[in-house]
Short mmCIF file of C-alpha atoms and ligand atoms in Angstrom, two decimals:
data_model
loop_
_atom_site.label_atom_id
_atom_site.label_comp_id
_atom_site.label_asym_id
_atom_site.label_seq_id
_atom_site.Cartn_x
_atom_site.Cartn_y
_atom_site.Cartn_z
CA MET A 7 71.34 80.06 123.44
CA SER A 8 74.61 80.63 122.05
CA GLY A 9 76.19 77.23 121.74
CA HIS A 10 79.57 79.13 122.82
CA ALA A 11 78.92 78.34 127.07
CA GLY A 12 81.95 79.31 128.88
CA LEU A 13 83.86 80.56 125.89
CA PRO A 14 85.79 82.45 125.47
CA SER A 15 88.70 80.43 127.71
CA VAL A 16 92.57 80.07 128.02
CA ARG A 17 92.33 78.24 124.63
CA TRP A 18 89.73 79.62 122.65
CA SER A 19 88.44 83.23 121.66
CA LEU A 20 85.41 83.81 119.55
CA ARG A 21 85.02 85.65 116.47
CA GLY A 22 81.58 87.39 115.53
CA ARG A 23 80.82 90.24 113.22
CA THR A 24 78.47 93.14 113.50
CA ASP A 25 75.89 94.36 111.98
CA GLU A 26 78.10 97.29 110.30
CA GLY A 27 80.24 94.49 109.02
CA ASP A 28 83.18 95.21 111.94
CA GLU A 29 85.26 92.00 113.60
CA ALA A 30 84.22 91.44 117.29
CA TRP A 31 86.82 89.03 119.18
CA LEU A 32 85.76 87.85 122.47
CA ILE A 33 88.89 87.21 124.60
CA ARG A 34 89.49 86.22 128.10
CA SER A 35 91.60 88.20 130.27
CA ILE A 36 91.86 88.99 133.80
CA SER A 37 91.76 92.48 134.95
CA GLN A 38 94.45 94.35 136.03
CA LYS A 39 92.71 97.36 137.03
CA LEU A 40 89.37 98.39 137.31
CA TYR A 41 86.74 98.74 134.51
CA ARG A 42 83.23 99.60 133.97
CA CYS A 43 81.31 97.39 131.81
CA PRO A 44 79.75 98.61 128.97
CA GLY A 45 76.64 95.97 128.72
CA CYS A 46 75.28 96.40 132.71
CA HIS A 47 77.46 100.11 133.61
CA GLY A 48 78.55 98.27 136.25
CA GLU A 49 82.68 97.63 137.77
CA ILE A 50 84.51 94.71 136.79
CA GLU A 51 87.10 94.16 139.72
CA ILE A 52 90.92 93.78 139.53
CA GLY A 53 91.45 90.36 139.25
CA THR A 54 88.08 89.51 137.78
CA GLU A 55 87.90 86.92 135.00
CA HIS A 56 86.13 89.08 131.73
CA THR A 57 86.31 89.19 128.16
CA VAL A 58 88.19 91.81 126.51
CA VAL A 59 85.46 92.63 123.02
CA GLN A 60 88.43 94.01 120.61
CA TYR A 61 86.72 95.34 117.17
CA VAL A 62 88.89 94.74 114.28
CA LEU A 63 86.77 97.87 111.71
CA ARG A 64 85.81 97.48 108.65
CA LEU A 65 87.50 100.63 107.74
CA GLY A 66 90.69 99.87 109.13
CA GLY A 67 91.65 100.26 113.25
CA THR A 68 90.89 98.37 116.45
CA GLU A 69 88.85 99.25 119.85
CA HIS A 70 88.34 97.31 122.98
CA HIS A 71 85.86 97.26 125.76
CA HIS A 72 86.22 95.07 128.82
CA TRP A 73 82.99 93.14 129.97
CA HIS A 74 81.50 91.22 132.26
CA ARG A 75 81.12 87.51 130.74
CA GLN A 76 77.89 87.43 131.84
CA CYS A 77 76.97 90.44 129.88
CA THR A 78 78.72 89.50 126.69
CA GLU A 79 76.82 86.25 126.63
CA GLU A 80 73.68 87.64 127.26
CA LEU A 81 73.65 91.25 125.30
CA LEU A 82 76.67 91.16 123.07
CA VAL A 83 77.05 87.75 121.92
CA PRO A 84 73.52 87.42 120.39
CA GLU A 85 73.81 90.49 118.28
CA LEU A 86 77.02 89.25 116.30
CA SER A 87 76.75 86.87 112.79
CA GLY A 88 78.78 83.87 112.52
CA VAL A 89 80.27 83.59 115.46
CA GLN A 90 82.92 80.81 115.77
CA ARG A 91 85.29 79.42 118.02
CA VAL A 92 89.38 80.21 117.48
CA PRO A 93 92.62 79.30 118.89
CA ALA A 94 93.57 82.25 121.34
CA SER A 95 96.98 82.69 120.33
CA GLU A 96 95.38 83.90 117.10
CA SER A 97 93.62 86.46 118.96
CA THR A 98 96.53 88.60 120.54
CA GLN A 99 96.43 92.28 120.63
CA ALA A 100 98.92 92.49 118.40
CA ARG A 101 98.04 90.36 115.92
CA LEU A 102 94.62 92.02 116.32
CA GLU A 103 95.76 95.52 116.05
CA ALA A 104 98.04 94.33 112.91
CA ARG A 105 94.92 93.08 110.90
CA GLY A 106 93.10 96.75 112.00
CA ARG A 107 96.20 98.24 110.18
CA GLY A 108 96.14 95.64 107.07
CA LYS A 109 92.52 96.88 106.64
CA SER A 110 93.56 100.30 106.04
CA GLY A 111 95.50 98.79 102.29
CA GLN A 112 97.93 102.00 103.23
CA ARG A 113 100.84 99.76 104.02
CA ARG A 114 103.29 99.87 101.78
CA ARG A 115 106.91 97.81 100.81
CA ARG A 116 109.48 99.35 98.78
ZN1 ZN B 201 78.33 93.89 133.50
#
């Protein structure tokens, strides 16, 4: 029981933390091509509502994977700590990639 049934949704994403200290953002998406879910290794068909798991790495950078909703609920969310919902507007790919760049601490303005 995660307490976040039905999330992520159009309005809400989820954010948690992995054992390694990376951020994991769960974002609702519709597949535009065929993906393979890392949870069950099954296919996610085109046009299917599913979950994008975007990691913002502790040492900088991002990576993402496409998961079945049910697989994130059963396999991934229970492994994360501090899971909370955040407005979907804060979890766009561009914003998370910028967040990953910021963490590397190498951005300078002159
Ligand atoms: Zn799956």
